[in-house]
Amino acid sequence: AIIPVSSSFAKYIQAGVPVGPISDPTKTVGPGPSVLGKRSPFEHPVRKPSDLSSRTPLQDLYSTITPSDLHFERHHAGVATIDPGKYELLIHGMVSRPMKFTLADLKKFPSFTRICFLECAGNFRTGKEEMTPQDVLGLTSQSEWTGVMLSTLLREVGVSEKASWLLAEGSDASLMTRSIPRKGWDEAIIAYGQNGEALRPEQGYPARLLLPGWEGNTNVKWIRRIEISDQPFMTREETSRYTYPVKDKIRMFSFEMDARSIITYPSFPQKVDRGWIEIRGIAWTGRGKIVKVEVSTDAGKTWSSAKLQEPVLDKAHTLFRYLWQWNGENTEILSRAIDETGYIQPTLRQLVDARGTDLGGYHLNPVTSWQIRTDGSVLFKPENWK
Amino acid sequence: AIIPVSSSFAKYIQAGVPVGPISDPTKTVGPGPSVLGKRSPFEHPVRKPSDLSSRTPLQDLYSTITPSDLHFERHHAGVATIDPGKYELLIHGMVSRPMKFTLADLKKFPSFTRICFLECAGNFRTGKEEMTPQDVLGLTSQSEWTGVMLSTLLREVGVSEKASWLLAEGSDASLMTRSIPRKGWDEAIIAYGQNGEALRPEQGYPARLLLPGWEGNTNVKWIRRIEISDQPFMTREETSRYTYPVKDKIRMFSFEMDARSIITYPSFPQKVDRGWIEIRGIAWTGRGKIVKVEVSTDAGKTWSSAKLQEPVLDKAHTLFRYLWQWNGENTEILSRAIDETGYIQPTLRQLVDARGTDLGGYHLNPVTSWQIRTDGSVLFKPENWK
Amino acid sequence: KGQDTTKWPATFGFGRTATAQEISLWDIAIRPDGKGLPSGEGDAARGKVLYALKCAACHGENGRETPGFKLPAPALVSDTLFKSKPKTIGNYWPYATTLFDYMRRTMPYNLPGSLTNNEVYSLTAFLLGSNQIIKPDFILNAQTLPRVIMPAKKLFVVDDRRGGAEVK
Amino acid sequence: KGQDTTKWPATFGFGRTATAQEISLWDIAIRPDGKGLPSGEGDAARGKVLYALKCAACHGENGRETPGFKLPAPALVSDTLFKSKPKTIGNYWPYATTLFDYMRRTMPYNLPGSLTNNEVYSLTAFLLGSNQIIKPDFILNAQTLPRVIMPAKKLFVVDDRRGGAEVK
Ligand code: HEC
Ligand code: HEC
Ligand SMILES: [Ca+2]
Ligand SMILES: [Ca+2]
Ligand SMILES: [Ca+2]
Ligand SMILES: [Ca+2]
Ligand SMILES: [Ca+2]
Ligand SMILES: [Ca+2]
Ligand SMILES: [Co+2]
Ligand SMILES: [Co+2]
């Protein structure tokens, strides 16, 4: 830790005053106000990047808003750089008047703000005990989004009553495209704001589609075109990707993210002490609100209701907390989310029973479990289903 | 704007491919996932620092969460640097057992999260037409805070029933101290989390007092000591500062921040076009929830209700929006907040009538007004009350 | 209370009509029925040459997984049995039009948008051929491509889950 | 629904008892009744010398505003009329104990925490004297300081606003 020394009175600070990493803060005038804040030199939360994505450090977060620079990433041809002055959104197809909107145009329309999560449909990894929540489920984050409701723009172009699907197309080098059925249009936002400020480049600057609760990939980033149609386009991302085997079939167009949860504390590689522990985590569902989270501290034999942090928002990460007195013995702790449709987050076994062993990598939302060892160490419990 | 070129396939990118500030993003593979995100090179929101404080760029924000690096600052001896491993909070005085808590101890207790605003009691400036919302009211910001309820800690130390005040003391070089009466204890939080991550240094890392709705200065940062007492200590910050003349008296212990609002769009130095304009702004009150914001587009002659963004939270910045068709003529636009106690944000004239002309600089919450000129320019309307 | 009662106008007047030229420049998506396919044509022979030149570096000499070697890009050729691994065009892609659409917008990864329509037709023919879906001499164009029936098409079902207690 | 029904224990057992020594090291706040004042003493004559050495650079030669010159720190001396500007110790501070408490914790700004208790007593005496509140030879200590009555004390009233329609 390096302590910067500067203040409006720095000129008065006598040479020889001890200033160092462990100087007494009550006797050391600190730096004055600045243009942009920085993290404490003692804090280093980071995303975990791979070639294709980067993961949010869920275990380092205390609440539900993900700092924008820690928002997970998944892009298919890198982060596009878009000049906001040249940006335009085209809406055409089955409309009375095809139109182009500049970014300034978009910002002039009546605006809307909401907090909701985003999650990659491929979120969830297992395989070894030395995994953190970031490793297991880091492809989800939450922001406060602002933009213009898609319905406001569709009103301007005059959408045909016969229209039933639209194609959303990005302007990155993958020209990402997804077909969105009419049931997704009502809540859709063309978002230009994220956590108070402009969208971050990795989240689609200057504008993206936001479909609250729907799989991340449908929330097309760097959006430049919307084509109104009466059938899906069957793009690569909705056929050869983001589909998954279910017994002898392949399931496609799974838009809503299924309810799930994860305990973020305690988790690997943390250690716990015998005594009272507040088990903490997040739960969310693409189908509305979380109504209940249940926690088991005896490897799934019994379950009790956890406390949900108010306000519980629609399609939003919901904090849960559960008090537990650990007696120092080996055990497993688990959580399961229950959403307003009555859906209970299933076990991996239930998913395998329903879908077969060739599960694929999408829309897998099993209950996950942490093993607590007598020495207080916490390990992920990998499960194998093949 | 400089475009970084790197990706997992960078090695395949042929030399000679045109890459530059205005290259076609659909044909340029962007950089891959990274450890920490950065703002778009086209966006430069900044705080406006003076010797003593820095102000949040309210006019650049789209919603209610202030990005942590843009949170306003006001400190009295610079930003303290605290080693979290050495941090301790002492609670003593009229208690059965004086105790010290490490940061790790604080984090083990049952935790609590809420969104609320912070505002310096000295927020509000006027004086010239060329002022932005940041200049006028930039000493307020909002975060999602997490910590342990003060009441949880007081339960551990066993507070005497006779206790009625406590002293909160910071560990910065000003050893900031404020006396807090019992009515403030229930909602008080010892916060260690801000917008998902650890508190930022400027907001009191690793722990601060949070008194939702109370004047910023009472939310003692870098808190190291709480002394339980049966009378206030009459510290410098609650006597010679943060007090203000009211006619022939000096008013002290104004804890709750009075309801106020500001239009952030349109505002100086923006320009508007004739036609439909969505007037936008924020309103907040330290006394509960905002129940209504009224907007006038005819210099205060008539007022209409604006739309509030749901959910409206207790002691929180509340977005308001109001649709207006501007006919191109000179006018003034204003907003006024109404809170759940029935309080209506007053005009400067009303404040002068109630308090006299020697208003001082604290707890001034007048309705502010933007002048719209025929050329579309927007200017702040300074008011003089001497 | 807390509501702006202003009636919305029929139009806010922001934005402008897009010209036909602007639309056609961006209107590149192709539907399974062939809507959106450009004129031009191609065949596997020409595709094979292009593939070796522009694609093999990432997708492998013949588009197949090479045991013991990790390709920087997905395999493109395999047999047409659903249960076989890896899942590629032959056993997992329901529409041939998707191949044209996807390759034209994204490939080659390092130079997206650089292929001509004829080149994309030829590469599509080559890959469909390699996956034993069309004959080596099949000519692909806007008329023939939508008629190619993919083996995996019959496997696809639309998700019918709507929440509720059942795990599906 | 959405509630953890676990009963809280009488104590969670986190944290530890603070020792008397630890408390006394940090327990520096002083109340208007003098509780918290340390032993020791001081007077204006000694304070004047200290002031010139350690304070005058920021607060001005005699603690007064100099017309046409902006001090880097607030003026400390003015007359004792409330309506007079600037508002300083003489006309605006309700308690003399506050002066001791504040200076000991924060001044001199560049070396906070460097003054001895005797030095703080002397500087307090000097500043109270300069503001014509105590006589030049008054000895300040834990007994005499809380007895000093400040001219502004009678002006202070506690905010009694509780919301509602009235603007006050
Ligand atoms: C520089 C490396 C590179 C080159 C060269 C390249 N590709 Fe690719 N290709 C990729 C990557 C990486 C992906 C996966 C992209 C993704 O998943 O977003 C891919 C995906 C594909 C896919 C989809 C595969 C699937 O299973 O979904 C096809 C088809 C394809 N490429 C065809 C081609 C053709 C044809 C060429 C030559 C004209 C080509 N590629 C050249 C890297 C490359
Ligand atoms: C390096 C500059 C500097 C020096 C040296 C300095 N001060 Fe200060 N002093 C300040 C500043 C700046 C403030 C205002 C701090 C604030 O408002 O947070 C201040 C405030 C004060 C105040 C409170 C004034 C008010 O109106 O609230 C007193 C009393 C004071 N100083 C006394 C002293 C004494 C006594 C000394 C010498 C022992 C001293 N100062 C040395 C900069 C200085
Ligand atoms: Ca995506
Ligand atoms: Ca329990
Ligand atoms: Ca403060
Ligand atoms: Ca209106
Ligand atoms: Ca089309
Ligand atoms: Ca004390
Ligand atoms: Co994804
Ligand atoms: Co303040």
Coordinates of N, CA, C and O in Angstrom, one line a residue, chain A residues 8-54:
Chain A
S8 N -4.4 20.4 0.2 CA -4.3 21.9 0.0 C -3.3 22.5 0.9 O -2.9 23.6 0.7
F9 N -3.0 21.8 2.0 CA -2.0 22.3 2.9 C -0.7 21.6 2.9 O 0.2 21.8 3.7
A10 N -0.5 20.8 1.8 CA 0.7 20.1 1.7 C 1.9 21.0 1.8 O 2.9 20.6 2.4
K11 N 1.8 22.2 1.3 CA 3.0 23.1 1.4 C 3.4 23.4 2.8 O 4.5 23.8 3.1
Y12 N 2.5 23.2 3.8 CA 2.8 23.5 5.2 C 3.4 22.2 5.9 O 3.8 22.3 7.0
I13 N 3.2 21.1 5.2 CA 3.7 19.9 5.9 C 5.2 19.9 6.0 O 5.9 19.9 5.0
Q14 N 5.7 19.8 7.3 CA 7.1 19.9 7.5 C 7.8 18.6 7.0 O 7.3 17.5 7.2
A15 N 9.0 18.8 6.4 CA 9.8 17.7 6.0 C 10.1 16.9 7.3 O 10.3 17.5 8.4
G16 N 10.2 15.6 7.3 CA 10.6 14.9 8.4 C 9.4 14.3 9.2 O 9.5 13.5 10.1
V17 N 8.2 14.8 8.9 CA 7.0 14.2 9.5 C 6.9 12.7 9.0 O 7.0 12.5 7.8
P18 N 6.8 11.8 9.9 CA 6.8 10.4 9.4 C 5.6 10.1 8.6 O 4.5 10.2 9.0
V19 N 5.7 9.7 7.3 CA 4.6 9.4 6.4 C 5.0 8.0 5.8 O 6.0 7.9 5.1
G20 N 4.2 7.0 6.0 CA 4.5 5.7 5.4 C 3.3 4.9 5.5 O 2.2 5.3 5.9
P21 N 3.5 3.7 5.0 CA 2.3 2.8 4.9 C 1.5 2.6 6.2 O 0.4 2.4 6.2
I22 N 2.2 2.7 7.3 CA 1.5 2.5 8.6 C 1.5 3.7 9.5 O 1.4 3.6 10.7
S23 N 1.6 4.9 8.9 CA 1.6 6.1 9.7 C 0.2 6.2 10.3 O -0.7 5.7 9.8
D24 N 0.1 6.9 11.4 CA -1.1 7.1 12.1 C -2.0 8.0 11.3 O -1.7 9.2 11.1
P25 N -3.2 7.5 10.9 CA -4.1 8.3 10.0 C -4.6 9.5 10.8 O -5.0 10.5 10.1
T26 N -4.6 9.5 12.1 CA -5.1 10.7 12.8 C -4.1 11.8 12.9 O -4.4 12.9 13.3
K27 N -2.9 11.5 12.4 CA -1.8 12.5 12.5 C -1.3 12.8 11.1 O -0.2 13.4 10.9
T28 N -1.9 12.2 10.1 CA -1.4 12.4 8.7 C -2.5 13.0 7.8 O -3.5 12.4 7.6
V29 N -2.3 14.2 7.4 CA -3.3 14.9 6.6 C -3.3 14.1 5.2 O -2.2 13.9 4.6
G30 N -4.4 13.7 4.8 CA -4.5 12.9 3.5 C -4.7 13.7 2.3 O -4.7 15.0 2.4
P31 N -4.7 13.1 1.1 CA -4.9 13.8 -0.1 C -6.3 14.5 -0.1 O -7.2 14.0 0.5
G32 N -6.3 15.6 -0.9 CA -7.6 16.3 -0.9 C -8.5 15.8 -2.0 O -8.3 14.7 -2.5
P33 N -9.6 16.4 -2.2 CA -10.7 16.0 -3.2 C -10.1 15.8 -4.6 O -9.2 16.5 -4.9
S34 N -10.6 14.9 -5.3 CA -10.1 14.5 -6.6 C -11.2 14.4 -7.6 O -12.4 14.3 -7.3
V35 N -10.8 14.3 -8.9 CA -11.7 14.3 -10.0 C -12.4 12.9 -10.1 O -13.6 12.9 -10.4
L36 N -11.7 11.9 -9.8 CA -12.3 10.5 -9.8 C -11.7 9.8 -8.6 O -10.5 9.8 -8.3
G37 N -12.6 9.0 -7.9 CA -12.1 8.2 -6.8 C -11.4 7.0 -7.2 O -11.6 6.5 -8.4
K38 N -10.7 6.4 -6.3 CA -10.0 5.1 -6.6 C -10.3 4.2 -5.4 O -10.6 4.6 -4.3
R39 N -10.2 2.9 -5.7 CA -10.4 1.9 -4.6 C -9.2 2.0 -3.6 O -8.2 2.5 -3.9
S40 N -9.5 1.6 -2.4 CA -8.5 1.5 -1.4 C -7.4 0.6 -1.9 O -7.6 -0.4 -2.6
P41 N -6.1 1.0 -1.6 CA -5.0 0.2 -2.1 C -5.0 -1.2 -1.4 O -4.3 -2.1 -1.9
F42 N -5.9 -1.4 -0.5 CA -6.0 -2.7 0.2 C -7.1 -3.6 -0.5 O -7.2 -4.8 -0.1
E43 N -7.8 -3.1 -1.4 CA -8.9 -3.9 -2.0 C -8.6 -4.1 -3.5 O -8.3 -3.2 -4.2
H44 N -8.7 -5.3 -3.9 CA -8.4 -5.7 -5.3 C -9.5 -6.6 -5.9 O -9.1 -7.7 -6.4
P45 N -10.7 -6.2 -6.0 CA -11.7 -7.1 -6.6 C -11.4 -7.2 -8.1 O -11.1 -6.1 -8.7
V46 N -11.4 -8.3 -8.7 CA -11.2 -8.4 -10.2 C -12.1 -9.4 -10.8 O -12.6 -10.4 -10.2
R47 N -12.4 -9.2 -12.1 CA -13.0 -10.2 -12.9 C -12.0 -11.3 -13.2 O -10.8 -11.1 -13.1
K48 N -12.6 -12.4 -13.5 CA -11.7 -13.5 -13.9 C -11.9 -13.8 -15.4 O -12.9 -14.4 -15.8
P49 N -10.9 -13.3 -16.2 CA -11.2 -13.4 -17.6 C -10.6 -14.7 -18.2 O -9.6 -15.3 -17.8
S50 N -11.4 -15.3 -19.2 CA -10.9 -16.3 -20.0 C -10.8 -15.8 -21.4 O -11.0 -14.6 -21.6
D51 N -10.6 -16.6 -22.4 CA -10.6 -16.1 -23.8 C -12.0 -15.5 -24.2 O -12.0 -14.5 -25.0
L52 N -13.0 -16.1 -23.7 CA -14.4 -15.7 -24.2 C -15.2 -14.8 -23.2 O -16.1 -14.2 -23.6
S53 N -14.8 -14.9 -21.9 CA -15.7 -14.2 -21.0 C -14.9 -13.7 -19.8 O -13.7 -14.1 -19.6
S54 N -15.5 -13.0 -18.9 CA -14.9 -12.7 -17.6 C -16.0 -12.7 -16.6 O -17.2 -12.4 -16.9

